[in-house]
Short mmCIF file of C-alpha atoms and ligand atoms in Angstrom, two decimals:
data_model
loop_
_atom_site.label_atom_id
_atom_site.label_comp_id
_atom_site.label_asym_id
_atom_site.label_seq_id
_atom_site.Cartn_x
_atom_site.Cartn_y
_atom_site.Cartn_z
CA UNK C 1 -24.90 1.08 -12.30
CA UNK C 2 -21.05 -0.01 -11.89
CA UNK C 3 -19.16 -2.41 -13.70
CA UNK C 4 -19.65 -4.63 -10.53
CA UNK C 5 -22.72 -6.42 -11.37
CA UNK C 6 -22.61 -8.57 -8.28
CA UNK C 7 -22.77 -5.61 -6.18
CA UNK C 8 -25.39 -4.19 -8.09
CA UNK C 9 -27.47 -7.11 -7.20
CA UNK C 10 -26.93 -7.93 -3.77
CA UNK C 11 -27.75 -4.23 -3.25
CA UNK C 12 -30.88 -4.06 -5.09
CA UNK C 13 -34.05 -4.98 -2.85
CA UNK C 14 -34.47 -8.31 -4.60
CA UNK C 15 -31.04 -9.29 -4.50
CA UNK C 16 -30.41 -8.38 -0.65
CA UNK C 17 -33.21 -10.96 0.16
CA UNK C 18 -31.91 -13.52 -1.84
CA UNK C 19 -28.38 -12.98 -0.63
CA UNK C 20 -30.09 -12.91 2.73
CA UNK C 21 -31.46 -16.28 2.50
CA UNK C 22 -28.99 -18.34 0.36
CA UNK C 23 -25.82 -16.55 2.77
CA UNK C 24 -24.01 -14.57 -0.37
CA UNK C 25 -21.23 -12.20 0.87
CA UNK C 26 -22.68 -8.58 1.10
CA UNK C 27 -21.11 -5.81 -0.69
CA UNK C 28 -21.44 -2.66 1.58
CA UNK C 29 -21.83 0.74 -0.13
CA UNK C 30 -18.57 2.90 1.27
CA UNK C 31 -19.20 6.46 2.07
CA UNK C 32 -16.80 8.60 -0.06
CA UNK C 33 -15.55 12.30 0.83
CA UNK C 34 -17.72 15.04 -0.58
CA UNK C 35 -16.81 18.79 0.12
CA UNK C 36 -18.31 19.97 3.41
CA UNK C 37 -18.79 16.95 4.64
CA UNK C 38 -18.24 16.70 8.51
CA UNK C 39 -15.21 14.47 9.68
CA UNK C 40 -17.57 11.84 11.44
CA UNK C 41 -21.19 11.05 10.61
CA UNK C 42 -21.69 10.51 14.71
CA UNK C 43 -20.13 10.05 18.20
CA UNK C 44 -16.75 8.65 18.58
CA UNK C 45 -15.18 6.57 21.43
CA UNK C 46 -11.97 7.56 22.71
CA UNK C 47 -10.00 4.94 25.10
CA UNK C 48 -6.67 4.80 26.81
CA UNK C 49 -4.86 1.58 27.29
CA UNK C 50 -2.14 3.00 30.12
CA UNK C 51 -1.58 6.20 32.11
CA UNK C 52 1.44 6.95 29.81
CA UNK C 53 -0.38 7.43 26.63
CA UNK C 54 0.74 10.18 24.63
CA UNK C 55 -1.81 10.91 21.68
CA UNK C 56 -5.30 10.39 23.31
CA UNK C 57 -5.18 14.30 24.54
CA UNK C 58 -4.36 15.42 20.78
CA UNK C 59 -7.16 13.09 19.39
CA UNK C 60 -9.64 14.60 21.78
CA UNK C 61 -8.95 18.32 21.37
CA UNK C 62 -9.21 17.78 17.49
CA UNK C 63 -12.56 15.86 17.83
CA UNK C 64 -13.99 18.37 20.21
CA UNK C 65 -12.75 21.42 18.17
CA UNK C 66 -14.83 19.61 15.28
CA UNK C 67 -17.78 19.48 17.28
CA UNK C 68 -17.63 15.60 17.53
CA UNK C 69 -19.32 13.85 20.85
CA UNK C 70 -16.39 12.11 22.40
CA UNK C 71 -17.07 9.38 25.22
CA UNK C 72 -14.38 7.61 27.07
CA UNK C 73 -16.35 4.51 28.24
CA UNK C 74 -16.79 2.44 25.21
CA UNK C 75 -20.07 1.38 27.18
CA UNK C 76 -21.68 4.65 27.31
CA UNK C 77 -25.24 5.76 26.13
CA UNK C 78 -24.36 7.94 23.04
CA UNK C 79 -26.43 10.36 20.86
CA UNK C 80 -29.14 10.69 23.25
CA UNK C 81 -29.33 6.69 22.31
CA UNK C 82 -28.29 3.83 24.63
CA UNK C 83 -25.20 2.31 25.66
CA UNK C 84 -25.23 0.11 22.41
CA UNK C 85 -26.14 2.63 19.75
CA UNK C 86 -23.55 2.88 16.61
CA UNK C 87 -20.83 4.93 16.75
CA UNK C 88 -19.00 6.57 13.97
CA UNK C 89 -15.53 5.99 15.35
CA UNK C 90 -13.53 4.08 17.98
CA UNK C 91 -10.22 5.12 18.36
CA UNK C 92 -7.68 4.00 21.15
CA UNK C 93 -4.55 5.67 22.61
CA UNK C 94 -2.34 2.41 22.77
CA UNK C 95 0.96 4.12 23.22
CA UNK C 96 3.14 3.58 26.69
CA UNK C 97 2.53 0.09 26.73
CA UNK C 98 4.89 -2.13 28.85
CA UNK C 99 4.40 -5.57 28.17
CA UNK C 100 1.69 -8.10 27.00
CA UNK C 101 -0.25 -7.58 29.91
CA UNK C 102 -1.47 -4.09 28.55
CA UNK C 103 -2.82 -5.69 25.46
CA UNK C 104 -5.84 -6.67 27.87
CA UNK C 105 -6.83 -3.16 28.28
CA UNK C 106 -7.00 -2.49 24.40
CA UNK C 107 -9.30 -5.58 23.92
CA UNK C 108 -11.79 -4.35 26.76
CA UNK C 109 -12.15 -1.13 24.69
CA UNK C 110 -12.20 -2.59 21.24
CA UNK C 111 -14.62 -5.29 21.99
CA UNK C 112 -17.57 -3.17 22.27
CA UNK C 113 -16.18 -0.76 19.85
CA UNK C 114 -16.62 -3.84 17.47
CA UNK C 115 -19.92 -4.24 18.18
CA UNK C 116 -21.15 -0.61 17.95
CA UNK C 117 -19.01 0.67 14.88
CA UNK C 118 -21.40 1.94 12.43
CA UNK C 119 -21.36 1.51 8.67
CA UNK C 120 -17.93 3.31 7.23
CA UNK C 121 -17.30 3.81 10.52
CA UNK C 122 -13.41 4.23 11.74
CA UNK C 123 -11.48 2.11 14.30
CA UNK C 124 -8.08 3.51 14.93
CA UNK C 125 -5.55 1.92 17.07
CA UNK C 126 -2.36 4.54 17.92
CA UNK C 127 0.95 2.74 18.99
CA UNK C 128 4.18 3.63 19.52
CA UNK C 129 7.06 2.53 17.06
CA UNK C 130 8.20 -1.20 17.79
CA UNK C 131 12.01 -0.41 16.73
CA UNK C 132 11.90 2.55 19.26
CA UNK C 133 11.93 -0.34 22.29
CA UNK C 134 14.94 -2.22 23.12
CA UNK C 135 12.97 -4.26 25.91
CA UNK C 136 11.79 -7.47 24.19
CA UNK C 137 8.53 -7.28 26.38
CA UNK C 138 7.95 -3.60 25.39
CA UNK C 139 8.70 -4.36 21.54
CA UNK C 140 6.38 -7.17 21.26
CA UNK C 141 3.63 -5.58 22.77
CA UNK C 142 4.11 -2.63 20.46
CA UNK C 143 4.22 -5.17 17.38
CA UNK C 144 1.49 -7.23 18.70
CA UNK C 145 -0.97 -4.40 17.79
CA UNK C 146 -0.56 -4.95 13.94
CA UNK C 147 -1.54 -8.50 14.44
CA UNK C 148 -4.62 -7.27 16.33
CA UNK C 149 -5.26 -4.60 13.65
CA UNK C 150 -5.06 -6.71 10.92
CA UNK C 151 -6.91 -9.50 12.04
CA UNK C 152 -9.60 -6.98 13.46
CA UNK C 153 -9.99 -5.36 10.19
CA UNK C 154 -10.88 -9.09 8.60
CA UNK C 155 -14.04 -8.92 11.13
CA UNK C 156 -15.03 -5.47 10.32
CA UNK C 157 -18.53 -5.36 8.61
CA UNK C 158 -20.47 -2.57 6.74
CA UNK C 159 -17.55 -0.71 5.16
CA UNK C 160 -15.95 0.15 8.49
CA UNK C 161 -12.09 0.39 8.49
CA UNK C 162 -9.62 -0.70 11.03
CA UNK C 163 -6.41 0.66 10.69
CA UNK C 164 -3.10 1.38 12.84
CA UNK C 165 -0.62 4.32 13.44
CA UNK C 166 2.40 4.08 14.71
CA UNK C 167 3.67 7.57 16.24
CA UNK C 168 7.29 8.28 17.03
CA UNK C 169 8.27 9.97 20.29
CA UNK C 170 7.65 13.56 19.94
CA UNK C 171 5.52 13.51 16.97
CA UNK C 172 2.18 13.19 18.64
CA UNK C 173 1.62 17.14 18.08
CA UNK C 174 2.17 16.58 14.20
CA UNK C 175 -0.67 14.05 13.50
CA UNK C 176 -3.52 16.07 12.44
CA UNK C 177 -3.43 15.77 8.69
CA UNK C 178 -3.11 11.96 9.33
CA UNK C 179 -5.88 11.88 11.89
CA UNK C 180 -8.19 13.71 9.29
CA UNK C 181 -7.28 11.61 6.54
CA UNK C 182 -7.83 8.12 8.55
CA UNK C 183 -11.01 9.43 10.36
CA UNK C 184 -12.74 10.87 7.25
CA UNK C 185 -14.22 9.06 4.56
CA UNK C 186 -11.12 9.96 2.28
CA UNK C 187 -9.51 7.00 3.43
CA UNK C 188 -12.71 4.80 2.52
CA UNK C 189 -10.65 1.84 0.89
CA UNK C 190 -7.71 2.04 3.41
CA UNK C 191 -8.40 -0.90 5.31
CA UNK C 192 -6.13 -3.24 7.88
CA UNK C 193 -3.44 -1.26 7.26
CA UNK C 194 -0.37 0.37 9.04
CA UNK C 195 1.21 3.82 8.91
CA UNK C 196 4.45 5.28 10.64
CA UNK C 197 4.17 9.24 11.39
CA UNK C 198 7.52 11.08 12.33
CA UNK C 199 9.97 8.27 12.01
CA UNK C 200 12.13 9.84 9.48
CA UNK C 201 13.81 12.45 11.70
CA UNK C 202 14.26 16.26 11.20
CA UNK C 203 11.19 16.85 9.94
CA UNK C 204 9.61 20.07 10.22
CA UNK C 205 6.49 21.83 9.49
CA UNK C 206 3.23 23.16 10.87
CA UNK C 207 -0.48 22.96 10.22
CA UNK C 208 -1.56 26.11 11.73
CA UNK C 209 -3.85 28.11 9.45
CA UNK C 210 -4.60 25.35 7.05
CA UNK C 211 -7.39 25.78 5.05
CA UNK C 212 -8.82 21.93 5.75
CA UNK C 213 -11.38 22.36 2.63
CA UNK C 214 -8.43 23.38 0.52
CA UNK C 215 -5.43 22.06 2.01
CA UNK C 216 -3.64 22.32 -1.41
CA UNK C 217 -4.51 26.25 -2.29
CA UNK C 218 -1.69 28.03 -3.74
CA UNK C 219 0.48 24.97 -4.69
CA UNK C 220 1.36 23.82 -8.21
CA UNK C 221 1.23 20.22 -8.74
CA UNK C 222 2.72 17.78 -11.68
CA UNK C 223 0.64 14.63 -12.23
CA UNK C 224 2.24 12.01 -14.95
CA UNK C 225 -0.24 9.80 -16.86
CA UNK C 226 -3.10 12.42 -16.37
CA UNK C 227 -4.71 11.58 -19.42
CA UNK C 228 -7.05 8.92 -17.89
CA UNK C 229 -7.62 6.24 -15.51
CA UNK C 230 -6.13 6.94 -11.99
CA UNK C 231 -4.04 9.96 -12.93
CA UNK C 232 -6.99 12.04 -14.49
CA UNK C 233 -8.82 11.67 -10.97
CA UNK C 234 -5.54 12.34 -9.23
CA UNK C 235 -5.48 15.67 -11.09
CA UNK C 236 -9.18 16.48 -10.41
CA UNK C 237 -8.77 15.45 -6.83
CA UNK C 238 -5.83 17.66 -6.25
CA UNK C 239 -7.29 20.68 -7.99
CA UNK C 240 -10.82 19.89 -6.02
CA UNK C 241 -8.40 20.60 -2.95
CA UNK C 242 -6.94 24.13 -4.26
CA UNK C 243 -3.82 23.11 -6.28
CA UNK C 244 -2.87 24.52 -9.80
CA UNK C 245 -2.04 21.11 -12.11
CA UNK C 246 0.32 20.75 -14.69
CA UNK C 247 -0.96 17.59 -16.61
CA UNK C 248 1.63 15.20 -18.25
CA UNK C 249 1.03 12.33 -20.73
CA UNK C 250 2.55 10.84 -23.92
CA UNK C 251 1.97 13.13 -27.11
CA UNK C 252 0.08 9.84 -28.40
CA UNK C 253 -2.78 10.58 -25.57
CA UNK C 254 -2.78 14.71 -26.55
CA UNK C 255 -6.47 14.74 -26.85
CA UNK C 256 -7.23 13.04 -23.71
CA UNK C 257 -4.51 15.05 -22.04
CA UNK C 258 -6.10 18.10 -23.04
CA UNK C 259 -9.47 17.33 -21.76
CA UNK C 260 -8.08 16.56 -18.48
CA UNK C 261 -6.30 19.87 -18.24
CA UNK C 262 -9.35 21.62 -19.23
CA UNK C 263 -11.57 19.93 -16.60
CA UNK C 264 -8.73 20.86 -14.00
CA UNK C 265 -8.12 24.57 -15.28
CA UNK C 266 -4.50 23.37 -15.31
CA UNK C 267 -2.15 23.04 -18.10
CA UNK C 268 -0.94 19.85 -20.58
CA UNK C 269 2.57 18.93 -21.26
CA UNK C 270 3.09 16.16 -23.57
CA UNK C 271 5.83 14.52 -22.62
CA UNK C 272 7.34 10.95 -22.56
CA UNK C 273 8.77 10.71 -19.23
CA UNK C 274 11.49 8.39 -20.43
CA UNK C 275 12.97 10.87 -22.54
CA UNK C 276 16.39 11.92 -22.04
CA UNK C 277 15.34 15.72 -21.72
CA UNK C 278 12.29 14.71 -19.60
CA UNK C 279 13.46 15.95 -16.37
CA UNK C 280 14.61 19.32 -17.70
CA UNK C 281 11.41 19.85 -19.69
CA UNK C 282 9.37 19.23 -16.86
CA UNK C 283 11.49 21.50 -14.61
CA UNK C 284 11.16 24.47 -17.16
CA UNK C 285 7.35 24.02 -17.74
CA UNK C 286 6.91 23.97 -13.84
CA UNK C 287 9.45 27.26 -13.42
CA UNK C 288 6.91 29.08 -16.11
CA UNK C 289 4.25 28.25 -13.58
CA UNK C 290 6.20 29.83 -10.81
CA UNK C 291 7.73 26.41 -9.48
CA UNK C 292 6.67 23.14 -8.27
CA UNK C 293 5.53 21.82 -5.06
CA UNK C 294 3.85 18.42 -5.52
CA UNK C 295 5.33 15.82 -7.97
CA UNK C 296 2.77 12.61 -8.62
CA UNK C 297 4.39 9.94 -10.22
CA UNK C 298 1.57 8.35 -11.75
CA UNK C 299 2.29 6.77 -15.03
CA UNK C 300 2.80 3.39 -15.33
CA UNK C 301 2.63 0.36 -17.90
CA UNK C 302 2.42 -3.46 -17.81
CA UNK C 303 3.47 -5.80 -20.48
CA UNK C 304 2.59 -8.86 -18.81
CA UNK C 305 4.74 -12.35 -19.69
CA UNK C 306 5.34 -15.21 -17.86
CA UNK C 307 8.87 -14.89 -17.14
CA UNK C 308 9.95 -18.28 -18.88
CA UNK C 309 8.52 -16.07 -22.22
CA UNK C 310 9.98 -12.62 -20.84
CA UNK C 311 12.46 -10.86 -23.66
CA UNK C 312 14.48 -7.68 -22.94
CA UNK C 313 12.68 -4.85 -24.68
CA UNK C 314 9.39 -5.71 -22.99
CA UNK C 315 11.26 -5.93 -19.37
CA UNK C 316 12.89 -2.66 -20.51
CA UNK C 317 10.12 -0.51 -21.37
CA UNK C 318 8.40 -1.82 -17.90
CA UNK C 319 11.53 -0.81 -15.80
CA UNK C 320 12.00 2.56 -17.81
CA UNK C 321 8.40 3.86 -17.70
CA UNK C 322 7.78 2.74 -14.03
CA UNK C 323 11.16 3.25 -12.04
CA UNK C 324 13.89 4.54 -14.15
CA UNK C 325 12.22 7.76 -15.32
CA UNK C 326 11.08 8.75 -11.43
CA UNK C 327 14.79 8.45 -10.50
CA UNK C 328 15.83 10.46 -12.77
CA UNK C 329 13.01 13.13 -12.30
CA UNK C 330 13.76 12.72 -8.57
CA UNK C 331 17.37 13.59 -9.23
CA UNK C 332 16.49 16.85 -11.06
CA UNK C 333 13.97 17.88 -8.30
CA UNK C 334 16.44 17.55 -5.64
CA UNK C 335 18.99 19.49 -7.41
CA UNK C 336 16.60 22.37 -8.36
CA UNK C 337 15.18 25.36 -6.38
CA UNK C 338 12.16 24.98 -8.98
CA UNK C 339 11.10 22.02 -6.47
CA UNK C 340 10.09 24.22 -3.72
CA UNK C 341 10.99 23.68 -0.05
CA UNK C 342 8.73 22.02 1.60
CA UNK C 343 7.77 20.12 -1.71
CA UNK C 344 6.03 16.61 -1.90
CA UNK C 345 6.65 13.44 -3.86
CA UNK C 346 3.82 11.23 -4.19
CA UNK C 347 4.75 7.66 -6.30
CA UNK C 348 2.29 4.81 -7.40
CA UNK C 349 3.35 1.50 -6.36
CA UNK C 350 1.36 -1.72 -6.48
CA UNK C 351 0.12 -4.61 -4.35
CA UNK C 352 2.25 -6.54 -7.38
CA UNK C 353 5.46 -4.84 -6.09
CA UNK C 354 4.47 -6.33 -2.27
CA UNK C 355 2.65 -9.65 -2.84
CA UNK C 356 4.10 -10.42 -6.53
CA UNK C 357 1.55 -11.11 -9.28
CA UNK C 358 1.64 -14.36 -11.90
CA UNK C 359 2.96 -12.55 -14.98
CA UNK C 360 4.12 -9.35 -13.91
CA UNK C 361 7.87 -10.22 -12.94
CA UNK C 362 8.78 -7.06 -14.83
CA UNK C 363 5.65 -4.97 -13.33
CA UNK C 364 6.44 -6.46 -9.95
CA UNK C 365 10.17 -5.47 -9.78
CA UNK C 366 9.54 -1.74 -11.00
CA UNK C 367 6.75 -1.37 -8.36
CA UNK C 368 8.72 -3.06 -5.62
CA UNK C 369 12.13 -0.94 -7.04
CA UNK C 370 9.71 2.22 -6.19
CA UNK C 371 9.42 1.70 -2.43
CA UNK C 372 13.30 1.21 -2.67
CA UNK C 373 13.19 4.39 -4.18
CA UNK C 374 10.98 6.02 -1.37
CA UNK C 375 12.95 4.18 1.43
CA UNK C 376 16.19 5.77 0.37
CA UNK C 377 14.91 9.33 -0.89
CA UNK C 378 12.97 10.08 2.19
CA UNK C 379 16.05 10.83 4.32
CA UNK C 380 17.41 13.30 1.40
CA UNK C 381 14.48 15.56 1.18
CA UNK C 382 14.51 16.27 5.01
CA UNK C 383 16.83 19.03 4.40
CA UNK C 384 14.22 20.65 1.93
CA UNK C 385 11.43 20.00 4.45
CA UNK C 386 10.07 17.80 1.93
CA UNK C 387 8.49 14.46 1.85
CA UNK C 388 8.39 11.27 -0.73
CA UNK C 389 5.92 8.45 -0.05
CA UNK C 390 4.05 6.07 -2.16
CA UNK C 391 0.75 4.63 -2.55
CA UNK C 392 0.21 0.66 -3.53
CA UNK C 393 -3.25 0.26 -4.99
CA UNK C 394 -4.89 -3.18 -5.04
CA UNK C 395 -7.76 -3.85 -7.04
CA UNK C 396 -8.99 -0.58 -8.44
CA UNK C 397 -12.13 -0.26 -10.99
CA UNK C 398 -10.30 1.20 -14.15
CA UNK C 399 -10.30 0.36 -17.76
CA UNK C 400 -7.06 -1.75 -17.11
CA UNK C 401 -9.16 -3.80 -14.51
CA UNK C 402 -12.14 -4.06 -16.55
CA UNK C 403 -10.58 -5.71 -19.42
CA UNK C 404 -9.29 -8.65 -17.15
CA UNK C 405 -11.06 -12.47 -17.68
CA UNK C 406 -14.05 -12.54 -15.54
CA UNK C 407 -12.58 -15.06 -13.13
CA UNK C 408 -9.48 -12.97 -12.41
CA UNK C 409 -11.52 -9.97 -12.23
CA UNK C 410 -14.10 -11.14 -9.67
CA UNK C 411 -11.54 -12.82 -7.48
CA UNK C 412 -9.65 -9.38 -7.46
CA UNK C 413 -12.74 -7.64 -6.18
CA UNK C 414 -14.35 -10.23 -4.00
CA UNK C 415 -10.88 -11.64 -2.04
CA UNK C 416 -10.75 -8.45 -0.13
CA UNK C 417 -12.16 -7.73 3.44
CA UNK C 418 -14.22 -4.89 1.47
CA UNK C 419 -15.76 -7.70 -1.02
CA UNK C 420 -15.17 -5.10 -3.86
CA UNK C 421 -12.56 -3.20 -5.94
CA UNK C 422 -11.65 0.27 -4.82
CA UNK C 423 -12.20 3.24 -7.23
CA UNK C 424 -9.89 5.76 -8.90
CA UNK C 425 -10.73 8.26 -6.17
CA UNK C 426 -10.06 6.19 -3.33
CA UNK C 427 -6.14 6.26 -4.73
CA UNK C 428 -6.41 9.83 -5.47
CA UNK C 429 -7.65 10.93 -2.20
CA UNK C 430 -4.42 9.08 -0.62
CA UNK C 431 -2.38 10.83 -2.64
CA UNK C 432 -3.75 14.35 -2.28
CA UNK C 433 -3.52 13.88 1.74
CA UNK C 434 0.38 12.71 1.19
CA UNK C 435 0.58 15.93 -0.78
CA UNK C 436 -0.60 18.24 2.01
CA UNK C 437 1.70 20.73 3.41
CA UNK C 438 0.40 19.53 6.71
CA UNK C 439 1.36 15.96 5.79
CA UNK C 440 5.06 17.23 7.10
CA UNK C 441 5.84 14.22 9.32
CA UNK C 442 4.69 11.35 7.09
CA UNK C 443 7.48 10.65 5.05
CA UNK C 444 9.27 7.37 3.42
CA UNK C 445 5.70 5.49 3.99
CA UNK C 446 4.07 3.02 1.67
CA UNK C 447 0.22 2.80 2.10
CA UNK C 448 -1.93 -0.19 0.67
CA UNK C 449 -5.03 1.32 -0.69
CA UNK C 450 -6.80 -2.13 -1.50
CA UNK C 451 -9.58 -2.75 1.02
CA UNK C 452 -7.07 -5.53 2.70
CA UNK C 453 -7.07 -7.69 -0.34
CA UNK C 454 -6.15 -11.59 0.31
CA UNK C 455 -4.31 -12.05 -2.88
CA UNK C 456 -0.43 -12.43 -2.23
CA UNK C 457 0.85 -11.29 0.86
P1 LIG L 501 -3.82 3.74 -17.33
O1 LIG L 501 -3.07 2.78 -18.31
O2 LIG L 501 -5.35 3.86 -17.30
O3 LIG L 501 -3.22 5.12 -17.34
C1 LIG L 501 -1.65 5.40 -17.15
C2 LIG L 501 -1.40 6.58 -17.84
O4 LIG L 501 -0.02 6.79 -17.85
C3 LIG L 501 -1.85 6.51 -19.43
O5 LIG L 501 -2.46 7.90 -19.69
C4 LIG L 501 -0.63 6.28 -20.32
O6 LIG L 501 -0.66 7.36 -21.55
C5 LIG L 501 0.81 7.16 -19.16
N1 LIG L 501 1.84 6.74 -19.56
C6 LIG L 501 2.16 5.33 -20.19
N2 LIG L 501 3.71 5.61 -20.24
C7 LIG L 501 4.24 7.08 -20.10
C8 LIG L 501 4.96 7.61 -20.22
N3 LIG L 501 6.27 7.00 -20.79
N4 LIG L 501 5.16 9.14 -20.49
C9 LIG L 501 4.05 9.83 -19.70
N5 LIG L 501 3.15 9.23 -19.62
C10 LIG L 501 2.61 7.75 -19.76
O7 LIG L 501 -3.27 3.37 -15.66
P2 LIG L 501 -3.99 3.27 -14.44
O8 LIG L 501 -4.85 1.86 -14.05
O9 LIG L 501 -4.85 4.68 -14.28
O10 LIG L 501 -2.88 3.39 -13.48
C11 LIG L 501 -2.27 4.53 -13.09
C12 LIG L 501 -0.93 3.70 -12.15
O11 LIG L 501 -1.48 3.01 -11.22
C13 LIG L 501 -0.05 3.31 -12.62
O12 LIG L 501 1.28 3.67 -12.25
C14 LIG L 501 -0.30 1.75 -12.35
O13 LIG L 501 0.78 0.58 -12.31
C15 LIG L 501 -0.84 1.82 -10.80
N6 LIG L 501 -1.70 0.53 -10.21
C16 LIG L 501 -3.06 0.63 -10.91
C17 LIG L 501 -3.83 -0.49 -10.37
C18 LIG L 501 -5.15 -0.43 -10.87
O14 LIG L 501 -5.84 -1.27 -10.58
N7 LIG L 501 -5.73 0.04 -12.18
C19 LIG L 501 -3.21 -1.19 -9.49
C20 LIG L 501 -1.92 -0.88 -8.85
C21 LIG L 501 -1.41 0.15 -9.43
#
């Protein structure tokens, strides 16, 4: 049993038949990652929109190396079945578009894909970066993909996801960790989203020789706010992927912090990240562990008040914890060799920072500020071969959301394309992927992990 009574009900045998009869919306059970799980649970369809496509070759070679059955014709019989049998993925190389007329090729491929995509299947559209085109017709066609994907996501069923990758010119061979994330069940709650790869110039790195079961092996990570909630799950996920984890939280959460650190075989550092000495203390502690490869800025607070009732102390506490502390720690990381070459900074924004939320002006400001921080910091990290990215969770099942009034909670869950809240592990999987050395071409990105929530933007 989960906290979500409605999902439990419509997924019970009696509930399923009642829901079917009266037309209640279903809540699909999402396939989530377990170590050793294959990338895809069945065959894939791989289409190309134009003869100039740059990425189909790379996608095909990854899938065939992993033993996935790949078909080019979306109406092919697959897996010993028929031409209507379910598929685990439909991927279309939509690079090289010359104008809106080319979009019809994508429609022709995706129409059968949408009929055939199986439970928790993956539909991935891969296009060029719109800003890279000066001709209006080319740019319009590139940008059209975003409207197509966001709309198709609202039509997908049974936990299938639909997402868009923009790939910068020359970055087509730097996609492996991103393809592995978006095609696998690690991205279970990332739906209707767009991610740009290779758009911050000057990146370098390699995915040669990566152990994809332990992609963080040999790396040391700091997670702030690790005592509980999403932070504790991030610590466990980074550990599962091979990292040594330093867990940070306020002294008042010392017992819970020690528990997380014990569970992940890591160390605990009791530290208020807003303290003046916090950046120096963090670096000193990390130095004793041989330096730092990954920093996850997860600690965050809410102090909700309508703006009409806001006061300066409450406002400042939210901005200090959620934003200013991160800026100070990043300044220290940038100027210290303790933060290793090839390092990764991952920060936690929020849908409130993108769409806004009633009663959350301070929180929304802090979480939007985090996005500005990511934008401006990404180019500064290139000379260290490092990256910074953000996750923006929507409604995630935690103690915080469980304490919401029932109406708000139900709206948060149901008003999304997945008709459910995400789990802390969905946020953690996204952070763990950003944290990989092999994600070197993903920089300056903000990825919503929200099942395509309809609230706000
Ligand atoms: P939580 O309240 O359960 O955990 C936050 C942790 O941060 C706590 O352990 C707390 O002690 C710690 N912390 C707070 N101030 C600190 C400080 N000054 N120094 C060190 N540690 C401090 O919250 P959560 O739901 O797990 O959220 C984690 C992050 O995800 C936050 O940044 C939050 O804003 C963000 N987020 C959560 C949701 C959601 O649905 N739960 C949605 C969007 C964004």
